[in-house]
mmCIF file of C-alpha atoms in Angstrom:
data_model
loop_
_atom_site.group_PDB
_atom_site.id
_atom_site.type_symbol
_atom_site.label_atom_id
_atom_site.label_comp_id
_atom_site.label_asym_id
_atom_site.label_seq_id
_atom_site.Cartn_x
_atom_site.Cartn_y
_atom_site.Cartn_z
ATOM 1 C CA UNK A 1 143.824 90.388 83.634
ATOM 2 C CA UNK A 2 147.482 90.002 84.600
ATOM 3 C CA UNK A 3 146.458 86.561 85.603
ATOM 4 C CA UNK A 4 144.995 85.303 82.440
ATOM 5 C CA UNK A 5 147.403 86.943 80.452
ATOM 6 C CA UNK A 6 150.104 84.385 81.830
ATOM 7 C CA UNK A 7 147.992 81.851 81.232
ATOM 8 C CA UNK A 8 147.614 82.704 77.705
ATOM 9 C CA UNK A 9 151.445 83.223 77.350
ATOM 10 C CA UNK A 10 152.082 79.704 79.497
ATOM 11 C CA UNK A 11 149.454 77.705 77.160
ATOM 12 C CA UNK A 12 151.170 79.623 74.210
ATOM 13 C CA UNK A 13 154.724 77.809 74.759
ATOM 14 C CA UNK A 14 153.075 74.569 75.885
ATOM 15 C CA UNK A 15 151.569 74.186 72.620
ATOM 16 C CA UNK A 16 154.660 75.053 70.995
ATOM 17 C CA UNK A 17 156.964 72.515 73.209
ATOM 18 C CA UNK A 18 154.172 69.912 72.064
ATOM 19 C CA UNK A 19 154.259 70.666 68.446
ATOM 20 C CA UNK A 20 158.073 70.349 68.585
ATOM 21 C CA UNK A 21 158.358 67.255 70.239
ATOM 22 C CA UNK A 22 155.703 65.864 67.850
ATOM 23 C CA UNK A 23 158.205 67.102 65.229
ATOM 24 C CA UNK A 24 160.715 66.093 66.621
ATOM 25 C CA UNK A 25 159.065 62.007 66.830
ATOM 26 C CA UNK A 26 157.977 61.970 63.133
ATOM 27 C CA UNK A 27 161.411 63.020 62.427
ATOM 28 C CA UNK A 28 162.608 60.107 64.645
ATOM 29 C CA UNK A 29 160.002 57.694 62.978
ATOM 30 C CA UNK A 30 161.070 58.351 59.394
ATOM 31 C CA UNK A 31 164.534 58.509 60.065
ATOM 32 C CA UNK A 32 163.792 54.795 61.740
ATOM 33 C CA UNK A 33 161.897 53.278 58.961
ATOM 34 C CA UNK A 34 164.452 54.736 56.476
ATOM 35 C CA UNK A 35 167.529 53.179 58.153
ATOM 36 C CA UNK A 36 165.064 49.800 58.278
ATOM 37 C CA UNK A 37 163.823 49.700 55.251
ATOM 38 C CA UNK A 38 167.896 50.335 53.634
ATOM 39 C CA UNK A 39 169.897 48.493 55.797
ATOM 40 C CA UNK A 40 167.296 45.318 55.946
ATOM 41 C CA UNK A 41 166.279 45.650 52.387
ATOM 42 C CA UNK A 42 169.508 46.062 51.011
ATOM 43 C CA UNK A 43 171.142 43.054 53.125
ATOM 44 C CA UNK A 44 168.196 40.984 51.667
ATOM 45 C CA UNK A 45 169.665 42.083 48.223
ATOM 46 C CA UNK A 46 172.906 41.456 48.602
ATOM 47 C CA UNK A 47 172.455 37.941 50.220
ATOM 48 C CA UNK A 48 171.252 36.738 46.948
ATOM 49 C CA UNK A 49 173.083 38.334 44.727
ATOM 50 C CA UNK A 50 176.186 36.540 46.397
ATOM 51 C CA UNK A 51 174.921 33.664 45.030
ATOM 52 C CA UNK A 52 175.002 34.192 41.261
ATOM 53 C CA UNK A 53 177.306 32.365 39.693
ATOM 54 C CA UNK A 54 176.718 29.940 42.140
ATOM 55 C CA UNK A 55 178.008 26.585 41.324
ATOM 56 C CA UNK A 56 178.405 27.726 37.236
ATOM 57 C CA UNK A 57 180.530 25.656 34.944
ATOM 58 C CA UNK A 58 182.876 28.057 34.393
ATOM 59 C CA UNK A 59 184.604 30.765 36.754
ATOM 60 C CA UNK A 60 184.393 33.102 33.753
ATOM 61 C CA UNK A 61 181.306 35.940 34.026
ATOM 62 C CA UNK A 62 180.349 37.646 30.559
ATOM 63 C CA UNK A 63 177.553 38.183 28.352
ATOM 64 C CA UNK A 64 178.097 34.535 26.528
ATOM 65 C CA UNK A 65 179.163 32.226 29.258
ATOM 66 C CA UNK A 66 176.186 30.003 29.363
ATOM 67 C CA UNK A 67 174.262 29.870 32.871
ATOM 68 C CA UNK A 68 176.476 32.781 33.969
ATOM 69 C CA UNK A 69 176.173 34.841 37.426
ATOM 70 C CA UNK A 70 174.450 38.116 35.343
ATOM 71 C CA UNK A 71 172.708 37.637 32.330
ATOM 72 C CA UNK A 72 173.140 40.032 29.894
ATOM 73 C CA UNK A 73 171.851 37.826 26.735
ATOM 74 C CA UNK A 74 170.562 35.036 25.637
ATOM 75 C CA UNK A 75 173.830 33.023 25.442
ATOM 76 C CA UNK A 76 173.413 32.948 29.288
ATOM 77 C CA UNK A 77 170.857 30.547 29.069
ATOM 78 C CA UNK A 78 171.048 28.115 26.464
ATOM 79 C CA UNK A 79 173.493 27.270 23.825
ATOM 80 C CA UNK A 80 170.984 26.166 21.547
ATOM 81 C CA UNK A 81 171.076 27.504 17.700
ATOM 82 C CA UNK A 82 167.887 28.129 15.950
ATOM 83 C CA UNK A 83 167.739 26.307 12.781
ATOM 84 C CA UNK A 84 166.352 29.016 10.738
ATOM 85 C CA UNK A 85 168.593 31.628 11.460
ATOM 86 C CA UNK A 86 172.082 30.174 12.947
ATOM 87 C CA UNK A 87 172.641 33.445 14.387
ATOM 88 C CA UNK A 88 170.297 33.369 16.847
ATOM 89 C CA UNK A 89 169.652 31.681 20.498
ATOM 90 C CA UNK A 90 166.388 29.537 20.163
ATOM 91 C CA UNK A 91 165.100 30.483 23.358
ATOM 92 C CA UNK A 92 162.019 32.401 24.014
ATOM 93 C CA UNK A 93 162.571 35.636 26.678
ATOM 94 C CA UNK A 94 160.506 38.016 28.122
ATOM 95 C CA UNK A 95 162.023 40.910 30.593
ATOM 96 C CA UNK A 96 164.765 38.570 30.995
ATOM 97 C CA UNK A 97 167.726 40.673 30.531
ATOM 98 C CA UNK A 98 169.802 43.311 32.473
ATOM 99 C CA UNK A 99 169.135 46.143 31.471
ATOM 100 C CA UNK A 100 171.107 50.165 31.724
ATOM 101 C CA UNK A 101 168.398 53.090 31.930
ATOM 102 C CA UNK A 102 164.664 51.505 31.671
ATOM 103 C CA UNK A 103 162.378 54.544 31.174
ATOM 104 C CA UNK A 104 160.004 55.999 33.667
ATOM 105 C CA UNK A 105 161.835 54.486 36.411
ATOM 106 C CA UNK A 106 163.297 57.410 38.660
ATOM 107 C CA UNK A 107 162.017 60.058 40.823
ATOM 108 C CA UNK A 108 165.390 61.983 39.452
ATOM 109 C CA UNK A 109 165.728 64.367 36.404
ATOM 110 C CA UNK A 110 166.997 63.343 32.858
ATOM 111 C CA UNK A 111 168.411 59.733 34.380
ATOM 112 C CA UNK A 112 166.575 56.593 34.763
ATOM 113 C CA UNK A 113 167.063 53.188 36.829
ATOM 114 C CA UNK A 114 168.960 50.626 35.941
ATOM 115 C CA UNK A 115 167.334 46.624 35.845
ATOM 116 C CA UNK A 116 169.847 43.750 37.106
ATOM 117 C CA UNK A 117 169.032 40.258 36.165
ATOM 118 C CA UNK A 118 171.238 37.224 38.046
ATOM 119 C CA UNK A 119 171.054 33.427 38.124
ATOM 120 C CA UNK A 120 172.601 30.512 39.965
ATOM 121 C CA UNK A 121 172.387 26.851 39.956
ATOM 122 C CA UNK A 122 171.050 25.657 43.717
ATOM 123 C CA UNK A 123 172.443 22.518 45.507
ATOM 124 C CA UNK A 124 171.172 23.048 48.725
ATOM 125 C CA UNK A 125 167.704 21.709 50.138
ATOM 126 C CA UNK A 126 165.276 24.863 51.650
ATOM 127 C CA UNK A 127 166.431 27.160 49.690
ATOM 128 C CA UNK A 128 163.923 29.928 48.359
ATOM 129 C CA UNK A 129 163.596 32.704 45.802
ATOM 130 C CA UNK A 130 163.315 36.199 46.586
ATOM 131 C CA UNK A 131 159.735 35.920 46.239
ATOM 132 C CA UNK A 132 159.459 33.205 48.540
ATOM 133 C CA UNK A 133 158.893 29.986 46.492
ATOM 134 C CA UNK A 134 161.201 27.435 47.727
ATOM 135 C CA UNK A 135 163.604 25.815 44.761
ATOM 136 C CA UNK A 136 164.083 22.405 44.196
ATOM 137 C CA UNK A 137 167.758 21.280 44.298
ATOM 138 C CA UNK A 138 169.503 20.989 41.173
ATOM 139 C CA UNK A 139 167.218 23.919 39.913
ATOM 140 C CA UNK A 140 168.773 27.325 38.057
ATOM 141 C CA UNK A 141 167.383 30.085 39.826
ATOM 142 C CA UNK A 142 167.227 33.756 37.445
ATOM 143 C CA UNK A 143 165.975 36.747 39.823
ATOM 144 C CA UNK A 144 165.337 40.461 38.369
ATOM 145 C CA UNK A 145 166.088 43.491 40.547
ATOM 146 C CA UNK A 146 163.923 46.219 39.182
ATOM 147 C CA UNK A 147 162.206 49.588 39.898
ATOM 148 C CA UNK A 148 158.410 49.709 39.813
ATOM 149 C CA UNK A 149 155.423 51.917 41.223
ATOM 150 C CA UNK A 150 153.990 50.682 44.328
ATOM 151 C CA UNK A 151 150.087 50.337 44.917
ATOM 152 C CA UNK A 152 150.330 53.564 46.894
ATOM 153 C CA UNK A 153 149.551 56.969 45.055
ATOM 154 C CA UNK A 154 149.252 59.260 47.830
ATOM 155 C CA UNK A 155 153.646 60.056 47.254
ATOM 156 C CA UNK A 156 155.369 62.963 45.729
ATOM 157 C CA UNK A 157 156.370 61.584 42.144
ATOM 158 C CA UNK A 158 155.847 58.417 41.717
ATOM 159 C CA UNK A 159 155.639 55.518 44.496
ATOM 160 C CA UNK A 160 158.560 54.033 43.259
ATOM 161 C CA UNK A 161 159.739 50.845 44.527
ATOM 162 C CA UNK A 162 162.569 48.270 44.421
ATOM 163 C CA UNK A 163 161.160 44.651 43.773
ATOM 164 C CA UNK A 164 162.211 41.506 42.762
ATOM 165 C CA UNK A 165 160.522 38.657 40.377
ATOM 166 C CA UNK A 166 161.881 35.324 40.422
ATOM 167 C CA UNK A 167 161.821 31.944 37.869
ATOM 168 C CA UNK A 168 163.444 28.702 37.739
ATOM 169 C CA UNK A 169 164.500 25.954 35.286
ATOM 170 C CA UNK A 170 166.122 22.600 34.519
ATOM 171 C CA UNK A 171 168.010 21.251 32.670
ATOM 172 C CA UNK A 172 170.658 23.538 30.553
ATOM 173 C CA UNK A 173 168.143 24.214 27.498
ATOM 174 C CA UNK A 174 165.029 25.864 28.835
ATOM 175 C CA UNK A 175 162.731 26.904 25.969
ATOM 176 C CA UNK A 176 161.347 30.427 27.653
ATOM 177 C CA UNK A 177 162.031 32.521 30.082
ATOM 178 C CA UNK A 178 159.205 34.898 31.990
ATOM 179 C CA UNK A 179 160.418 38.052 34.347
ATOM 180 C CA UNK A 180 157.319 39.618 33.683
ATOM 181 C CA UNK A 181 155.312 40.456 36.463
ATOM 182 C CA UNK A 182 155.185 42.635 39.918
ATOM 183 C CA UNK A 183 157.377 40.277 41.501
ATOM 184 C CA UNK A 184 157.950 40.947 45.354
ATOM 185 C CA UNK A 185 158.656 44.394 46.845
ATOM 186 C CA UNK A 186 161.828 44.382 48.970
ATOM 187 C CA UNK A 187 162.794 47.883 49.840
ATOM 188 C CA UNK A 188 158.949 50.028 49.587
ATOM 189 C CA UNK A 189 160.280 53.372 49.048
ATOM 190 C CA UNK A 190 163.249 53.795 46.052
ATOM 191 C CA UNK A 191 163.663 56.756 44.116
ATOM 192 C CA UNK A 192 166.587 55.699 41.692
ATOM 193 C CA UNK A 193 168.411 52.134 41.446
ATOM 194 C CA UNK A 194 171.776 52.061 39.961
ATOM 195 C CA UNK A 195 174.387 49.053 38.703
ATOM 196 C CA UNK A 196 178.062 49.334 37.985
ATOM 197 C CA UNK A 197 179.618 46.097 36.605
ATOM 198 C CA UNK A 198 183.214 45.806 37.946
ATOM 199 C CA UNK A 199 185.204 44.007 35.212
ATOM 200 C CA UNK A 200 189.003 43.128 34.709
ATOM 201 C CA UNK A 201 190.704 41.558 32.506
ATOM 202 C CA UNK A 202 193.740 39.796 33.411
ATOM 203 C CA UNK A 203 195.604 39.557 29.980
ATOM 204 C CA UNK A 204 195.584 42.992 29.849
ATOM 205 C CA UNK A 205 198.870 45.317 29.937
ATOM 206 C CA UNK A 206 197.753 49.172 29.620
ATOM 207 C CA UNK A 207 199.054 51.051 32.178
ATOM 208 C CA UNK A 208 197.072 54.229 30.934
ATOM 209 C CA UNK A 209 193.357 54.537 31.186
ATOM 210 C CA UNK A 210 193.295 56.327 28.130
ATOM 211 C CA UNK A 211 194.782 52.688 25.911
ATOM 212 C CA UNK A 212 190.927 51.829 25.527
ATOM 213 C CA UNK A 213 187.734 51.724 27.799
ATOM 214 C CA UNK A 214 189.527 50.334 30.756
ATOM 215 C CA UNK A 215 192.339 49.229 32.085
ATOM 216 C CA UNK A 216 193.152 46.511 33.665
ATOM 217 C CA UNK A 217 190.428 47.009 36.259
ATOM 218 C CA UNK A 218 187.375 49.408 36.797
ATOM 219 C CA UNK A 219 183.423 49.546 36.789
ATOM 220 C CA UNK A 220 181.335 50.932 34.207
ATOM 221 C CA UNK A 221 177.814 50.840 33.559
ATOM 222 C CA UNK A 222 175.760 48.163 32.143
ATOM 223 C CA UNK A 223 174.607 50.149 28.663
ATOM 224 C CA UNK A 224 178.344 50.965 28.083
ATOM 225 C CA UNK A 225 179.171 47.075 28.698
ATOM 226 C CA UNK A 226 176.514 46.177 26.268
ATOM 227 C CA UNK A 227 178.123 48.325 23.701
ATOM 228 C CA UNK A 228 181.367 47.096 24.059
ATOM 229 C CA UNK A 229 182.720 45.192 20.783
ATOM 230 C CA UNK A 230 184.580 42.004 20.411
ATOM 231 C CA UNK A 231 185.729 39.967 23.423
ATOM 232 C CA UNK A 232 184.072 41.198 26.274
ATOM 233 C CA UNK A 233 186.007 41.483 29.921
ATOM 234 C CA UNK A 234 184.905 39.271 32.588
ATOM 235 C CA UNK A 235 182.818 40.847 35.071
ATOM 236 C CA UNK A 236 183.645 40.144 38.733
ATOM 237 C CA UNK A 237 181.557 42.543 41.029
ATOM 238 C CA UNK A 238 178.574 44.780 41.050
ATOM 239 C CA UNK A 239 178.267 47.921 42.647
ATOM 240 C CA UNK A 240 174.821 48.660 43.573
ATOM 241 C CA UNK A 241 173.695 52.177 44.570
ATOM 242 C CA UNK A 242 170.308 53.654 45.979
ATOM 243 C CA UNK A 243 168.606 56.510 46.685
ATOM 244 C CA UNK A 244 166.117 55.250 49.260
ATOM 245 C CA UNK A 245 163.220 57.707 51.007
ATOM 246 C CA UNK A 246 160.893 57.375 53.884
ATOM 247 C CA UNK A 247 157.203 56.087 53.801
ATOM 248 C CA UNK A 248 155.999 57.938 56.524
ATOM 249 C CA UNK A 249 155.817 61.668 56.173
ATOM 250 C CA UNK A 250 157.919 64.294 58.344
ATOM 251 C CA UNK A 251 155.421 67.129 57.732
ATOM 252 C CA UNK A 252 156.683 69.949 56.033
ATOM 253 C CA UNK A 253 160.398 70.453 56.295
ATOM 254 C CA UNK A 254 161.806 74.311 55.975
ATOM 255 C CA UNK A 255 164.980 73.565 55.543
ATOM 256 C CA UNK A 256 164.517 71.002 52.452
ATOM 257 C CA UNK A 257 166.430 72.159 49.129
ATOM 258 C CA UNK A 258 164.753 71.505 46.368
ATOM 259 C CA UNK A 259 168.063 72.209 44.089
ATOM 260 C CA UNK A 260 170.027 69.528 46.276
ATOM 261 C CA UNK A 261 171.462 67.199 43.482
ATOM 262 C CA UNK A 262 171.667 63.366 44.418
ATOM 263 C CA UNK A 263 174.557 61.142 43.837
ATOM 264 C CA UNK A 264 174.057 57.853 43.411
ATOM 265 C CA UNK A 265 177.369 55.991 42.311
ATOM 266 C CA UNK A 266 177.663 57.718 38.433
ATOM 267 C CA UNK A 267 174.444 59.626 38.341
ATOM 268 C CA UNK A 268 174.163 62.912 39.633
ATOM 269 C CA UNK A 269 171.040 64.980 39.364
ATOM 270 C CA UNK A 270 168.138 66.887 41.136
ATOM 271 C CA UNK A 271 164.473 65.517 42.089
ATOM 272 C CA UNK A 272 161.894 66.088 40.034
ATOM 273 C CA UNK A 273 159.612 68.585 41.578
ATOM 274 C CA UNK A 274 157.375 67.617 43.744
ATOM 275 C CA UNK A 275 155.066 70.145 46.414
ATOM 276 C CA UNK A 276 155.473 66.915 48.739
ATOM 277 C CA UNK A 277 159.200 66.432 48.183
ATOM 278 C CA UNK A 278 159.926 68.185 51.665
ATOM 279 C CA UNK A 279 157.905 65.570 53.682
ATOM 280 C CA UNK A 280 159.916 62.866 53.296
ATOM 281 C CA UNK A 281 163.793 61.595 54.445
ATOM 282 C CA UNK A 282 165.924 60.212 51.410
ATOM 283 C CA UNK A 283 168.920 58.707 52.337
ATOM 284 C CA UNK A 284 171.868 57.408 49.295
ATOM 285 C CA UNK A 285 172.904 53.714 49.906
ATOM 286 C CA UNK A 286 175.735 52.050 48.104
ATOM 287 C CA UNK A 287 177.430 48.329 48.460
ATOM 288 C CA UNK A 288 180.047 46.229 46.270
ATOM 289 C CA UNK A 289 179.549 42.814 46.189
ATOM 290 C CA UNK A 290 182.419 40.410 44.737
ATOM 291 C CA UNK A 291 180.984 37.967 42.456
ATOM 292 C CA UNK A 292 182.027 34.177 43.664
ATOM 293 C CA UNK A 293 183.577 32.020 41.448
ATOM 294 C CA UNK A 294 184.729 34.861 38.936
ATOM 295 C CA UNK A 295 187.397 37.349 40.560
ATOM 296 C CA UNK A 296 190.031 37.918 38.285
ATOM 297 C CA UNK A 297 190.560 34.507 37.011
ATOM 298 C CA UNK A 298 189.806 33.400 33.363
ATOM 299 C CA UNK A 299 189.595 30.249 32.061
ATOM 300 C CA UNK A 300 192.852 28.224 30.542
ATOM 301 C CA UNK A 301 192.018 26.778 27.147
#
C-alpha cells in the first residue's frame, strides 16, 4: 500500500512537470510567432512605405500635390478638371483614399482602424508591389495598408488582419483607380492599425501650441488632417502603430486581464470581450518613418 501510494504521488507530479513544460512551450511558440509575425511584417511595411514619394515632382507632401507620397484626395492623382463641374477631379476612384477610423475594423472598444494609402513613381528594373506583381519602370505604384478579417473564424473577435492591395498606372492622368479587393495579408494576426501624419510647416512662427492646431511641428491623425481648412501643412512622416496578437493559442491564461486597456500611439481602450481573449499573446508595435523627399522643406515659388 505504502508502495503504490508513492507511485501515485510520483506519477501525480510527473504529470504536472509535463503539463507545465507543455505550458511553458506554447507559451514559447506564441511568443515566437508574435515577435515573427511583428518584427518581419512590420519591416515589410515600412520598406515600402519609404518609398512614397519616391521620385515625385515636388518635395512638397499634402492632400493636392499631384502624384504625392500619401494620397489623401483626388488631386494626388490627376490634375484633370471635369468639364461639367470645374470643381471636381475627373478621375474615377474606388477605396483609393486614406482614410481615419473605417468601421468594423478593430478588436478594441469604441475606436476603429485607420486605412493608409501611398504611391511612388518606380525607376528601378525588378521591382514589385506588395502583392507581388513586379512593376514596370516608369510605372506609379499606389499601395493601401488596411485592416480586414482573415479566412480563419475559429479567433476571439474577429480574425482581423493587416493586408495590403496594390495598383499601378502611367502616365500622369489615369482615368480610375481600383483598391478594392483582399489584397495580400502581411502581418495574419492585427487587432487595431493606427496612422499619425507628422506635419510641419516651416513658415510658421507660434511658439505656443495653443496659436492654432499645431505648431511648428507635431503629428495628428489623419481625420483631423482631413478637416483642416485652407492651406494644408506638408506632411513629412508617418507614425504607424499596432496592436499585433498571436495565431497559435497559449491555452487558457489565469493571469490575463480582461480590463487591461491598450495603447496604441493616440488610442487607448480595452478589448472587446471575448471568452477566448486569454489564449492568445498581443504585443503593441510602433515605428516612425521619415518621408523622403519631403522633410521640412517647401517649395520656392
Amino acid at each position: 500500500m505504502i508502495a503504490l501510494a508513492l507511485g501515485l504521488i510520483v506519477s501525480a507530479v510527473a504529470i504536472q512537470l509535463t503539463f507545465t513544460a507543455q505550458k511553458g512551450v506554447s507559451n514559447q511558440q506564441a511568443l515566437s510567432n508574435l515577435q515573427s509575425d511583428a518584427l518581419f511584417g512590420l519591416e515589410a511595411l515600412v520598406r515600402d512605405i519609404r518609398l512614397a514619394n519616391l521620385n515625385a515632382a515636388d518635395v512638397v507632401v499634402n492632400d493636392s500635390v499631384l502624384h504625392g507620397g500619401v494620397v489623401l484626395s483626388a488631386k494626388n492623382y490627376s490634375s484633370k478638371k471635369n468639364e461639367d463641374d470645374a470643381d471636381e477631379i475627373e478621375i474615377q476612384l474606388v477605396n483609393a483614399l486614406t482614410n481615419g477610423s473605417v468601421s468594423n475594423t478593430s478588436n478594441l472598444v469604441g475606436v476603429n482602424s485607420d486605412e493608409l494609402v501611398i504611391q511612388y513613381r518606380n525607376m528601378v528594373k525588378d521591382q514589385f508591389d506588395c502583392e507581388g506583381r513586379q512593376v514596370p519602370v516608369d510605372t506609379y505604384v499606389v499601395q493601401k495598408y488596411f485592416i480586414r478579417e482573415d479566412d480563419v473564424r475559429d479567433d476571439p473577435n474577429d480574425p482581423f488582419a493587416l493586408a495590403c492591395v496594390a495598383t499601378s498606372y502611367t502616365g500622369d492622368e489615369p482615368a480610375k483607380i481600383d483598391l478594392s479587393g483582399k489584397g495580400q495579408i502581411i502581418i495574419p494576426r492585427v487587432d487595431h492599425f493606427r496612422v499619425l501624419l507628422g506635419v510641419a510647416n516651416d513658415k510658421c512662427t507660434a511658439t505656443d501650441p495653443s496659436d492654432g492646431i499645431m505648431s511648428c511641428f507635431g503629428y495628428m491623425p489623419i481625420e483631423t488632417y482631413k478637416s483642416l481648412t485652407g492651406t494644408k501643412p506638408q506632411i513629412v512622416s508617418l507614425k504607424l502603430g499596432l496592436l499585433v496578437r498571436s495565431t497559435n493559442s497559449v491555452g487558457n491564461n489565469d493571469l490575463f486581464d480582461k480590463d487591461k486597456t491598450y495603447s496604441v500611439l493616440n488610442d487607448t481602450a480595452k478589448l472587446k470581450e471575448d471568452s477566448k481573449n486569454s489564449r492568445y499573446m498581443r504585443n503593441v508595435v510602433t515605428q516612425t518613418i521619415a518621408l523622403r523627399n519631403g522633410f521640412g522643406i517647401e517649395k520656392q515659388s
